């Protein structure tokens, strides 16, 4: 059974108002999208900027209503859940955002940023303040940061370190499923590899399921088992990563592959960093 199943999902954003009763035609950001992610998988979604990737994550998290279709998480129809049940379920389904500069509250300490999901999900995760701090420390070490970072603020950290903080925060409520929306796109190439290696290791250690979104096929090839290619809100192709890379059936996929700077994974910085094991 699939863990996350997206079934014929469409999302139309309403057009601008025109006059008293009129509206311009809406914008179809997602058009009949279906995909299925088994438990434990690392499933990639690739497409250029503006193709609807973030809209799909917002639909999964119920930050957008659906114009059509259904989204199932572990057999539950997400958009039919009462708010209270959805809130509980959200502890199992977390997201790492693209921009580690915008997604961390600059006025909060690292401790409070990482502890916040434990406070929000205190009903499913009853911890004392001391236990929360212990767990924050454990998470800091798990993502390659140190205990002396605990009471510092986001501006004291590099982009790569901030993304590690974002990952620790996403892991705080012990999720089973992570949505990673371009988690390395805002980072320098040299740091991207370290963060990808960290995500790889965490998936193994914690048995997580990943929905990994990127506009970079090289990154997806490194992280994912299966991949779907999205173009203007439509999935044009999906399948095992090797098949999509080695014999793409769709013109758009071929174009994306041709635009890849380094199609040989053995030469990519991700593989090289894996062997040197450097830390961002
Ligand atoms: N709230 C909204 N209202 C109208 N259009 C939107 C809204 N959110 C996203 N869009 C449009 O939907 C398209 C897909 O956006 P997005 O999902 O952010 O793409 P991606 O994450 O692939 O870059 C874009 O053209 C964007 O302008
Ligand atoms: Mg996006």
PDB file of C-alpha atoms and ligand atoms in Angstrom:
ATOM      1  CA  UNK A   1       0.000   0.000   0.000  1.00  0.00           C
ATOM      2  CA  UNK A   2       1.240   3.441  -0.738  1.00  0.00           C
ATOM      3  CA  UNK A   3       2.078   5.787   2.095  1.00  0.00           C
ATOM      4  CA  UNK A   4       1.226   8.980   0.230  1.00  0.00           C
ATOM      5  CA  UNK A   5      -1.094   8.784  -2.746  1.00  0.00           C
ATOM      6  CA  UNK A   6      -2.022  11.743  -4.874  1.00  0.00           C
ATOM      7  CA  UNK A   7      -5.023  10.959  -7.008  1.00  0.00           C
ATOM      8  CA  UNK A   8      -6.047  13.115  -9.972  1.00  0.00           C
ATOM      9  CA  UNK A   9      -5.287  16.364  -8.162  1.00  0.00           C
ATOM     10  CA  UNK A  10      -5.963  19.647  -9.910  1.00  0.00           C
ATOM     11  CA  UNK A  11      -5.530  23.117  -8.512  1.00  0.00           C
ATOM     12  CA  UNK A  12      -6.946  26.164 -10.226  1.00  0.00           C
ATOM     13  CA  UNK A  13      -6.160  29.555  -8.735  1.00  0.00           C
ATOM     14  CA  UNK A  14      -9.033  31.953  -9.331  1.00  0.00           C
ATOM     15  CA  UNK A  15      -8.452  34.744 -11.830  1.00  0.00           C
ATOM     16  CA  UNK A  16      -8.544  38.427 -10.918  1.00  0.00           C
ATOM     17  CA  UNK A  17     -11.941  40.031 -10.356  1.00  0.00           C
ATOM     18  CA  UNK A  18     -13.328  41.857 -13.354  1.00  0.00           C
ATOM     19  CA  UNK A  19     -16.180  44.267 -12.698  1.00  0.00           C
ATOM     20  CA  UNK A  20     -18.934  43.353 -10.257  1.00  0.00           C
ATOM     21  CA  UNK A  21     -19.554  39.698 -11.082  1.00  0.00           C
ATOM     22  CA  UNK A  22     -16.801  38.747 -13.516  1.00  0.00           C
ATOM     23  CA  UNK A  23     -13.486  37.013 -13.078  1.00  0.00           C
ATOM     24  CA  UNK A  24     -10.622  36.461 -15.458  1.00  0.00           C
ATOM     25  CA  UNK A  25     -10.046  32.820 -16.290  1.00  0.00           C
ATOM     26  CA  UNK A  26      -8.279  30.937 -13.480  1.00  0.00           C
ATOM     27  CA  UNK A  27      -4.734  29.619 -13.585  1.00  0.00           C
ATOM     28  CA  UNK A  28      -4.381  25.833 -13.600  1.00  0.00           C
ATOM     29  CA  UNK A  29      -1.279  25.276 -11.433  1.00  0.00           C
ATOM     30  CA  UNK A  30      -1.844  21.495 -11.143  1.00  0.00           C
ATOM     31  CA  UNK A  31      -3.587  19.433 -13.775  1.00  0.00           C
ATOM     32  CA  UNK A  32      -4.720  15.889 -12.969  1.00  0.00           C
ATOM     33  CA  UNK A  33      -1.615  14.917 -10.979  1.00  0.00           C
ATOM     34  CA  UNK A  34      -1.398  11.319  -9.727  1.00  0.00           C
ATOM     35  CA  UNK A  35       1.492   9.656  -7.966  1.00  0.00           C
ATOM     36  CA  UNK A  36       2.064   7.092  -5.294  1.00  0.00           C
ATOM     37  CA  UNK A  37       4.901   6.941  -2.763  1.00  0.00           C
ATOM     38  CA  UNK A  38       5.526   3.681  -0.883  1.00  0.00           C
ATOM     39  CA  UNK A  39       6.688   3.716   2.740  1.00  0.00           C
ATOM     40  CA  UNK A  40      10.460   4.044   3.020  1.00  0.00           C
ATOM     41  CA  UNK A  41      10.877   5.331  -0.537  1.00  0.00           C
ATOM     42  CA  UNK A  42      12.697   8.378  -1.705  1.00  0.00           C
ATOM     43  CA  UNK A  43      10.454   9.820  -4.382  1.00  0.00           C
ATOM     44  CA  UNK A  44      11.606  12.770  -6.474  1.00  0.00           C
ATOM     45  CA  UNK A  45       9.633  15.482  -8.208  1.00  0.00           C
ATOM     46  CA  UNK A  46      11.503  17.537 -10.793  1.00  0.00           C
ATOM     47  CA  UNK A  47      10.439  20.440 -12.900  1.00  0.00           C
ATOM     48  CA  UNK A  48      11.565  23.955 -13.616  1.00  0.00           C
ATOM     49  CA  UNK A  49      10.590  26.976 -11.561  1.00  0.00           C
ATOM     50  CA  UNK A  50       6.871  27.730 -11.781  1.00  0.00           C
ATOM     51  CA  UNK A  51       5.846  24.192 -12.768  1.00  0.00           C
ATOM     52  CA  UNK A  52       3.652  23.670  -9.670  1.00  0.00           C
ATOM     53  CA  UNK A  53       5.964  21.803  -7.279  1.00  0.00           C
ATOM     54  CA  UNK A  54       5.416  24.013  -4.231  1.00  0.00           C
ATOM     55  CA  UNK A  55       1.693  24.224  -4.957  1.00  0.00           C
ATOM     56  CA  UNK A  56       1.584  20.423  -4.722  1.00  0.00           C
ATOM     57  CA  UNK A  57       3.353  20.467  -1.330  1.00  0.00           C
ATOM     58  CA  UNK A  58       0.917  23.138  -0.123  1.00  0.00           C
ATOM     59  CA  UNK A  59      -1.965  20.919  -1.234  1.00  0.00           C
ATOM     60  CA  UNK A  60      -0.497  17.971   0.706  1.00  0.00           C
ATOM     61  CA  UNK A  61      -0.160  20.101   3.853  1.00  0.00           C
ATOM     62  CA  UNK A  62      -3.685  21.438   3.304  1.00  0.00           C
ATOM     63  CA  UNK A  63      -2.482  24.996   2.970  1.00  0.00           C
ATOM     64  CA  UNK A  64      -4.443  25.013  -0.288  1.00  0.00           C
ATOM     65  CA  UNK A  65      -7.814  23.480  -1.064  1.00  0.00           C
ATOM     66  CA  UNK A  66      -8.002  21.077  -4.018  1.00  0.00           C
ATOM     67  CA  UNK A  67      -9.986  21.956  -7.129  1.00  0.00           C
ATOM     68  CA  UNK A  68     -10.272  18.229  -7.878  1.00  0.00           C
ATOM     69  CA  UNK A  69      -8.849  14.924  -6.714  1.00  0.00           C
ATOM     70  CA  UNK A  70      -7.805  13.377  -3.414  1.00  0.00           C
ATOM     71  CA  UNK A  71      -4.670  13.043  -1.322  1.00  0.00           C
ATOM     72  CA  UNK A  72      -4.296   9.973   0.880  1.00  0.00           C
ATOM     73  CA  UNK A  73      -1.754   9.709   3.681  1.00  0.00           C
ATOM     74  CA  UNK A  74      -1.431   6.230   5.187  1.00  0.00           C
ATOM     75  CA  UNK A  75      -4.958   5.438   4.032  1.00  0.00           C
ATOM     76  CA  UNK A  76      -6.499   8.693   5.330  1.00  0.00           C
ATOM     77  CA  UNK A  77      -8.143  11.187   2.989  1.00  0.00           C
ATOM     78  CA  UNK A  78      -6.251  14.317   4.127  1.00  0.00           C
ATOM     79  CA  UNK A  79      -8.709  16.896   2.865  1.00  0.00           C
ATOM     80  CA  UNK A  80     -11.636  15.216   4.630  1.00  0.00           C
ATOM     81  CA  UNK A  81      -9.998  15.174   8.078  1.00  0.00           C
ATOM     82  CA  UNK A  82     -11.438  17.424  10.802  1.00  0.00           C
ATOM     83  CA  UNK A  83      -8.929  20.161  11.797  1.00  0.00           C
ATOM     84  CA  UNK A  84      -8.056  18.572  15.144  1.00  0.00           C
ATOM     85  CA  UNK A  85      -7.240  15.211  13.530  1.00  0.00           C
ATOM     86  CA  UNK A  86      -5.254  16.973  10.810  1.00  0.00           C
ATOM     87  CA  UNK A  87      -3.195  18.770  13.447  1.00  0.00           C
ATOM     88  CA  UNK A  88      -2.349  15.450  15.093  1.00  0.00           C
ATOM     89  CA  UNK A  89      -1.490  13.867  11.792  1.00  0.00           C
ATOM     90  CA  UNK A  90       0.815  16.758  10.879  1.00  0.00           C
ATOM     91  CA  UNK A  91       3.358  15.543  13.427  1.00  0.00           C
ATOM     92  CA  UNK A  92       3.897  12.542  11.144  1.00  0.00           C
ATOM     93  CA  UNK A  93       4.243  14.645   8.016  1.00  0.00           C
ATOM     94  CA  UNK A  94       6.808  17.439   8.114  1.00  0.00           C
ATOM     95  CA  UNK A  95       8.453  19.769   5.626  1.00  0.00           C
ATOM     96  CA  UNK A  96      11.907  21.233   5.058  1.00  0.00           C
ATOM     97  CA  UNK A  97      11.661  24.500   3.158  1.00  0.00           C
ATOM     98  CA  UNK A  98      13.799  25.788   0.337  1.00  0.00           C
ATOM     99  CA  UNK A  99      15.038  28.971   1.938  1.00  0.00           C
ATOM    100  CA  UNK A 100      16.868  28.497   5.247  1.00  0.00           C
ATOM    101  CA  UNK A 101      17.149  32.293   5.562  1.00  0.00           C
ATOM    102  CA  UNK A 102      13.414  32.980   5.397  1.00  0.00           C
ATOM    103  CA  UNK A 103      12.116  29.875   7.173  1.00  0.00           C
ATOM    104  CA  UNK A 104      13.779  30.339  10.597  1.00  0.00           C
ATOM    105  CA  UNK A 105      12.375  33.023  12.922  1.00  0.00           C
ATOM    106  CA  UNK A 106      15.310  35.443  13.488  1.00  0.00           C
ATOM    107  CA  UNK A 107      14.123  36.332  17.026  1.00  0.00           C
ATOM    108  CA  UNK A 108      14.105  32.746  18.288  1.00  0.00           C
ATOM    109  CA  UNK A 109      17.073  30.796  19.628  1.00  0.00           C
ATOM    110  CA  UNK A 110      18.031  27.556  17.927  1.00  0.00           C
ATOM    111  CA  UNK A 111      16.731  25.760  21.001  1.00  0.00           C
ATOM    112  CA  UNK A 112      13.280  27.329  20.709  1.00  0.00           C
ATOM    113  CA  UNK A 113      13.127  26.869  16.933  1.00  0.00           C
ATOM    114  CA  UNK A 114      13.814  23.134  17.197  1.00  0.00           C
ATOM    115  CA  UNK A 115      11.655  22.675  20.312  1.00  0.00           C
ATOM    116  CA  UNK A 116       8.615  24.426  18.833  1.00  0.00           C
ATOM    117  CA  UNK A 117       7.144  21.382  17.026  1.00  0.00           C
ATOM    118  CA  UNK A 118       7.383  19.430  20.304  1.00  0.00           C
ATOM    119  CA  UNK A 119       5.345  22.151  21.989  1.00  0.00           C
ATOM    120  CA  UNK A 120       2.817  22.248  19.140  1.00  0.00           C
ATOM    121  CA  UNK A 121       2.469  18.459  19.217  1.00  0.00           C
ATOM    122  CA  UNK A 122       2.621  18.140  23.019  1.00  0.00           C
ATOM    123  CA  UNK A 123      -0.589  16.056  23.030  1.00  0.00           C
ATOM    124  CA  UNK A 124       1.039  13.282  20.987  1.00  0.00           C
ATOM    125  CA  UNK A 125       4.505  13.971  22.425  1.00  0.00           C
ATOM    126  CA  UNK A 126       4.210  14.816  26.121  1.00  0.00           C
ATOM    127  CA  UNK A 127       7.679  15.995  27.225  1.00  0.00           C
ATOM    128  CA  UNK A 128       8.850  18.103  30.162  1.00  0.00           C
ATOM    129  CA  UNK A 129      10.869  21.243  29.382  1.00  0.00           C
ATOM    130  CA  UNK A 130      14.002  19.365  30.381  1.00  0.00           C
ATOM    131  CA  UNK A 131      13.189  16.400  28.149  1.00  0.00           C
ATOM    132  CA  UNK A 132      12.551  18.782  25.260  1.00  0.00           C
ATOM    133  CA  UNK A 133      15.969  20.380  25.725  1.00  0.00           C
ATOM    134  CA  UNK A 134      17.581  16.947  25.835  1.00  0.00           C
ATOM    135  CA  UNK A 135      15.858  16.044  22.599  1.00  0.00           C
ATOM    136  CA  UNK A 136      16.916  19.342  20.987  1.00  0.00           C
ATOM    137  CA  UNK A 137      20.526  18.541  21.899  1.00  0.00           C
ATOM    138  CA  UNK A 138      20.205  15.045  20.470  1.00  0.00           C
ATOM    139  CA  UNK A 139      18.767  16.492  17.235  1.00  0.00           C
ATOM    140  CA  UNK A 140      21.559  19.101  16.984  1.00  0.00           C
ATOM    141  CA  UNK A 141      24.180  16.363  17.122  1.00  0.00           C
ATOM    142  CA  UNK A 142      22.196  14.218  14.700  1.00  0.00           C
ATOM    143  CA  UNK A 143      22.308  16.963  12.054  1.00  0.00           C
ATOM    144  CA  UNK A 144      26.003  17.714  12.616  1.00  0.00           C
ATOM    145  CA  UNK A 145      25.741  20.799  14.858  1.00  0.00           C
ATOM    146  CA  UNK A 146      27.103  21.181  18.380  1.00  0.00           C
ATOM    147  CA  UNK A 147      25.708  21.769  21.858  1.00  0.00           C
ATOM    148  CA  UNK A 148      27.279  25.241  22.082  1.00  0.00           C
ATOM    149  CA  UNK A 149      24.953  26.290  19.238  1.00  0.00           C
ATOM    150  CA  UNK A 150      21.906  25.805  21.445  1.00  0.00           C
ATOM    151  CA  UNK A 151      21.214  29.381  22.512  1.00  0.00           C
ATOM    152  CA  UNK A 152      22.448  31.188  19.431  1.00  0.00           C
ATOM    153  CA  UNK A 153      20.264  32.899  16.831  1.00  0.00           C
ATOM    154  CA  UNK A 154      19.823  32.017  13.138  1.00  0.00           C
ATOM    155  CA  UNK A 155      21.895  34.988  11.849  1.00  0.00           C
ATOM    156  CA  UNK A 156      24.994  33.490  13.499  1.00  0.00           C
ATOM    157  CA  UNK A 157      24.918  30.515  11.143  1.00  0.00           C
ATOM    158  CA  UNK A 158      25.881  29.832   7.522  1.00  0.00           C
ATOM    159  CA  UNK A 159      23.299  28.766   4.958  1.00  0.00           C
ATOM    160  CA  UNK A 160      24.269  25.115   5.268  1.00  0.00           C
ATOM    161  CA  UNK A 161      24.078  25.235   9.061  1.00  0.00           C
ATOM    162  CA  UNK A 162      20.693  26.947   8.900  1.00  0.00           C
ATOM    163  CA  UNK A 163      19.395  24.207   6.667  1.00  0.00           C
ATOM    164  CA  UNK A 164      20.654  21.671   9.233  1.00  0.00           C
ATOM    165  CA  UNK A 165      18.621  23.571  11.833  1.00  0.00           C
ATOM    166  CA  UNK A 166      15.594  23.416   9.517  1.00  0.00           C
ATOM    167  CA  UNK A 167      16.095  19.661   9.189  1.00  0.00           C
ATOM    168  CA  UNK A 168      16.423  19.226  12.980  1.00  0.00           C
ATOM    169  CA  UNK A 169      13.189  21.174  13.403  1.00  0.00           C
ATOM    170  CA  UNK A 170      11.420  19.006  10.828  1.00  0.00           C
ATOM    171  CA  UNK A 171      12.588  15.893  12.709  1.00  0.00           C
ATOM    172  CA  UNK A 172      11.621  17.190  16.161  1.00  0.00           C
ATOM    173  CA  UNK A 173       8.126  15.696  16.240  1.00  0.00           C
ATOM    174  CA  UNK A 174       9.440  12.303  15.044  1.00  0.00           C
ATOM    175  CA  UNK A 175       7.815  12.358  11.624  1.00  0.00           C
ATOM    176  CA  UNK A 176       7.610   9.371   9.297  1.00  0.00           C
ATOM    177  CA  UNK A 177       7.344  11.385   6.118  1.00  0.00           C
ATOM    178  CA  UNK A 178       9.404  14.393   5.039  1.00  0.00           C
ATOM    179  CA  UNK A 179       8.605  16.743   2.209  1.00  0.00           C
ATOM    180  CA  UNK A 180      11.847  18.365   1.102  1.00  0.00           C
ATOM    181  CA  UNK A 181      10.999  21.326  -1.122  1.00  0.00           C
ATOM    182  CA  UNK A 182      14.277  22.177  -2.871  1.00  0.00           C
ATOM    183  CA  UNK A 183      16.197  21.778   0.395  1.00  0.00           C
ATOM    184  CA  UNK A 184      19.569  22.574  -1.161  1.00  0.00           C
ATOM    185  CA  UNK A 185      18.642  25.003  -3.936  1.00  0.00           C
ATOM    186  CA  UNK A 186      19.501  28.127  -1.914  1.00  0.00           C
ATOM    187  CA  UNK A 187      22.896  26.756  -0.840  1.00  0.00           C
ATOM    188  CA  UNK A 188      26.352  27.010  -2.381  1.00  0.00           C
ATOM    189  CA  UNK A 189      27.210  23.962  -4.470  1.00  0.00           C
ATOM    190  CA  UNK A 190      30.027  22.983  -2.083  1.00  0.00           C
ATOM    191  CA  UNK A 191      27.573  22.897   0.832  1.00  0.00           C
ATOM    192  CA  UNK A 192      24.738  21.218  -1.095  1.00  0.00           C
ATOM    193  CA  UNK A 193      26.568  17.912  -1.162  1.00  0.00           C
ATOM    194  CA  UNK A 194      27.028  17.860   2.613  1.00  0.00           C
ATOM    195  CA  UNK A 195      23.356  18.546   3.255  1.00  0.00           C
ATOM    196  CA  UNK A 196      22.347  15.871   0.732  1.00  0.00           C
ATOM    197  CA  UNK A 197      24.631  13.365   2.410  1.00  0.00           C
ATOM    198  CA  UNK A 198      23.092  14.254   5.762  1.00  0.00           C
ATOM    199  CA  UNK A 199      19.584  13.689   4.361  1.00  0.00           C
ATOM    200  CA  UNK A 200      20.696  10.371   2.904  1.00  0.00           C
ATOM    201  CA  UNK A 201      22.096   9.234   6.261  1.00  0.00           C
ATOM    202  CA  UNK A 202      19.049  10.405   8.232  1.00  0.00           C
ATOM    203  CA  UNK A 203      16.728   8.506   5.932  1.00  0.00           C
ATOM    204  CA  UNK A 204      18.635   5.294   6.612  1.00  0.00           C
ATOM    205  CA  UNK A 205      18.925   5.879  10.349  1.00  0.00           C
ATOM    206  CA  UNK A 206      15.320   6.949  10.931  1.00  0.00           C
ATOM    207  CA  UNK A 207      13.527   4.914   8.248  1.00  0.00           C
ATOM    208  CA  UNK A 208      11.952   8.034   6.773  1.00  0.00           C
ATOM    209  CA  UNK A 209       9.963   8.351   3.565  1.00  0.00           C
ATOM    210  CA  UNK A 210      11.037  11.294   1.394  1.00  0.00           C
ATOM    211  CA  UNK A 211       9.157  13.360  -1.127  1.00  0.00           C
ATOM    212  CA  UNK A 212      12.123  15.194  -2.570  1.00  0.00           C
ATOM    213  CA  UNK A 213      11.472  18.192  -4.786  1.00  0.00           C
ATOM    214  CA  UNK A 214      14.079  19.795  -6.968  1.00  0.00           C
ATOM    215  CA  UNK A 215      14.645  21.548 -10.252  1.00  0.00           C
ATOM    216  CA  UNK A 216      18.031  19.787 -10.391  1.00  0.00           C
ATOM    217  CA  UNK A 217      18.035  16.301 -11.907  1.00  0.00           C
ATOM    218  CA  UNK A 218      21.549  15.629 -10.612  1.00  0.00           C
ATOM    219  CA  UNK A 219      20.341  16.051  -7.041  1.00  0.00           C
ATOM    220  CA  UNK A 220      17.322  13.833  -7.653  1.00  0.00           C
ATOM    221  CA  UNK A 221      19.471  11.163  -9.241  1.00  0.00           C
ATOM    222  CA  UNK A 222      21.639  11.127  -6.153  1.00  0.00           C
ATOM    223  CA  UNK A 223      18.835  10.984  -3.586  1.00  0.00           C
ATOM    224  CA  UNK A 224      15.823   9.293  -5.181  1.00  0.00           C
ATOM    225  CA  UNK A 225      14.698   5.821  -6.262  1.00  0.00           C
ATOM    226  CA  UNK A 226      11.748   7.020  -8.310  1.00  0.00           C
ATOM    227  CA  UNK A 227      11.029  10.321  -9.940  1.00  0.00           C
ATOM    228  CA  UNK A 228       8.121  12.173 -11.516  1.00  0.00           C
ATOM    229  CA  UNK A 229       8.690  14.971 -13.995  1.00  0.00           C
ATOM    230  CA  UNK A 230       6.291  17.915 -13.832  1.00  0.00           C
ATOM    231  CA  UNK A 231       5.788  20.406 -16.633  1.00  0.00           C
ATOM    232  CA  UNK A 232       3.287  23.255 -16.374  1.00  0.00           C
ATOM    233  CA  UNK A 233       1.308  21.485 -13.681  1.00  0.00           C
ATOM    234  CA  UNK A 234       1.163  18.121 -15.452  1.00  0.00           C
ATOM    235  CA  UNK A 235       3.206  15.000 -14.786  1.00  0.00           C
ATOM    236  CA  UNK A 236       4.769  14.131 -18.119  1.00  0.00           C
ATOM    237  CA  UNK A 237       6.742  11.079 -17.049  1.00  0.00           C
ATOM    238  CA  UNK A 238       7.465   9.000 -13.956  1.00  0.00           C
ATOM    239  CA  UNK A 239       9.394   5.869 -13.069  1.00  0.00           C
ATOM    240  CA  UNK A 240      12.631   4.541 -11.580  1.00  0.00           C
ATOM    241  CA  UNK A 241      15.400   7.151 -11.630  1.00  0.00           C
ATOM    242  CA  UNK A 242      17.734   5.051 -13.833  1.00  0.00           C
ATOM    243  CA  UNK A 243      15.069   4.516 -16.460  1.00  0.00           C
ATOM    244  CA  UNK A 244      14.119   8.185 -16.602  1.00  0.00           C
ATOM    245  CA  UNK A 245      17.792   9.145 -16.877  1.00  0.00           C
ATOM    246  CA  UNK A 246      18.907   6.493 -19.306  1.00  0.00           C
ATOM    247  CA  UNK A 247      15.901   6.349 -21.614  1.00  0.00           C
ATOM    248  CA  UNK A 248      13.593   9.320 -21.118  1.00  0.00           C
ATOM    249  CA  UNK A 249      10.395   8.953 -23.125  1.00  0.00           C
ATOM    250  CA  UNK A 250       9.295  12.544 -22.993  1.00  0.00           C
ATOM    251  CA  UNK A 251      10.719  15.569 -24.850  1.00  0.00           C
ATOM    252  CA  UNK A 252      10.575  17.750 -21.777  1.00  0.00           C
ATOM    253  CA  UNK A 253      12.503  15.196 -19.696  1.00  0.00           C
ATOM    254  CA  UNK A 254      15.116  15.015 -22.459  1.00  0.00           C
ATOM    255  CA  UNK A 255      15.414  18.784 -22.428  1.00  0.00           C
ATOM    256  CA  UNK A 256      15.921  18.800 -18.650  1.00  0.00           C
ATOM    257  CA  UNK A 257      18.594  16.113 -18.988  1.00  0.00           C
ATOM    258  CA  UNK A 258      20.364  18.024 -21.741  1.00  0.00           C
ATOM    259  CA  UNK A 259      20.442  21.091 -19.499  1.00  0.00           C
ATOM    260  CA  UNK A 260      22.180  19.167 -16.725  1.00  0.00           C
ATOM    261  CA  UNK A 261      25.708  20.441 -16.232  1.00  0.00           C
ATOM    262  CA  UNK A 262      27.147  17.115 -15.149  1.00  0.00           C
ATOM    263  CA  UNK A 263      25.145  14.081 -16.221  1.00  0.00           C
ATOM    264  CA  UNK A 264      27.747  11.610 -14.993  1.00  0.00           C
ATOM    265  CA  UNK A 265      26.906  10.877 -11.343  1.00  0.00           C
ATOM    266  CA  UNK A 266      30.420   9.557 -10.677  1.00  0.00           C
ATOM    267  CA  UNK A 267      31.798  12.994 -11.493  1.00  0.00           C
ATOM    268  CA  UNK A 268      29.191  14.969  -9.575  1.00  0.00           C
ATOM    269  CA  UNK A 269      30.125  16.893  -6.432  1.00  0.00           C
ATOM    270  CA  UNK A 270      27.615  14.813  -4.449  1.00  0.00           C
ATOM    271  CA  UNK A 271      29.565  11.618  -4.959  1.00  0.00           C
ATOM    272  CA  UNK A 272      32.882  13.312  -4.329  1.00  0.00           C
ATOM    273  CA  UNK A 273      31.722  14.828  -1.065  1.00  0.00           C
ATOM    274  CA  UNK A 274      30.435  11.456   0.030  1.00  0.00           C
ATOM    275  CA  UNK A 275      33.927  10.027  -0.172  1.00  0.00           C
ATOM    276  CA  UNK A 276      35.650  12.984   1.527  1.00  0.00           C
ATOM    277  CA  UNK A 277      32.933  13.330   4.192  1.00  0.00           C
ATOM    278  CA  UNK A 278      33.418  17.062   4.693  1.00  0.00           C
ATOM    279  CA  UNK A 279      30.989  19.055   6.868  1.00  0.00           C
ATOM    280  CA  UNK A 280      29.353  22.340   5.848  1.00  0.00           C
TER     281      UNK A 280
HETATM  282  N1  LIG B   1      -1.816  31.740  -4.566  1.00  0.00           N
HETATM  283  C1  LIG B   1      -1.587  31.754  -5.886  1.00  0.00           C
HETATM  284  N2  LIG B   1      -2.385  32.452  -6.719  1.00  0.00           N
HETATM  285  C2  LIG B   1      -2.183  32.463  -8.043  1.00  0.00           C
HETATM  286  N3  LIG B   1      -1.183  31.786  -8.661  1.00  0.00           N
HETATM  287  C3  LIG B   1      -0.355  31.074  -7.892  1.00  0.00           C
HETATM  288  C4  LIG B   1      -0.497  31.020  -6.470  1.00  0.00           C
HETATM  289  N4  LIG B   1       0.493  30.216  -5.976  1.00  0.00           N
HETATM  290  C5  LIG B   1       1.211  29.804  -7.035  1.00  0.00           C
HETATM  291  N5  LIG B   1       0.710  30.318  -8.182  1.00  0.00           N
HETATM  292  C6  LIG B   1       1.229  30.071  -9.536  1.00  0.00           C
HETATM  293  O1  LIG B   1       1.301  28.677  -9.756  1.00  0.00           O
HETATM  294  C7  LIG B   1       2.439  28.362 -10.550  1.00  0.00           C
HETATM  295  C8  LIG B   1       3.257  27.291  -9.850  1.00  0.00           C
HETATM  296  O2  LIG B   1       3.913  27.860  -8.730  1.00  0.00           O
HETATM  297  P1  LIG B   1       4.778  26.976  -7.727  1.00  0.00           P
HETATM  298  O3  LIG B   1       3.945  25.842  -7.287  1.00  0.00           O
HETATM  299  O4  LIG B   1       5.315  27.880  -6.685  1.00  0.00           O
HETATM  300  O5  LIG B   1       5.943  26.478  -8.700  1.00  0.00           O
HETATM  301  P2  LIG B   1       7.362  25.818  -8.352  1.00  0.00           P
HETATM  302  O6  LIG B   1       7.386  25.492  -6.897  1.00  0.00           O
HETATM  303  O7  LIG B   1       7.435  24.628  -9.248  1.00  0.00           O
HETATM  304  O8  LIG B   1       8.388  26.847  -8.722  1.00  0.00           O
HETATM  305  C9  LIG B   1       3.199  29.651 -10.772  1.00  0.00           C
HETATM  306  O9  LIG B   1       2.871  30.151 -12.040  1.00  0.00           O
HETATM  307  C10 LIG B   1       2.653  30.554  -9.695  1.00  0.00           C
HETATM  308  O10 LIG B   1       2.701  31.901 -10.092  1.00  0.00           O
HETATM  309 MG1  LIG B   2       8.785  25.996  -5.403  1.00  0.00          MG
END
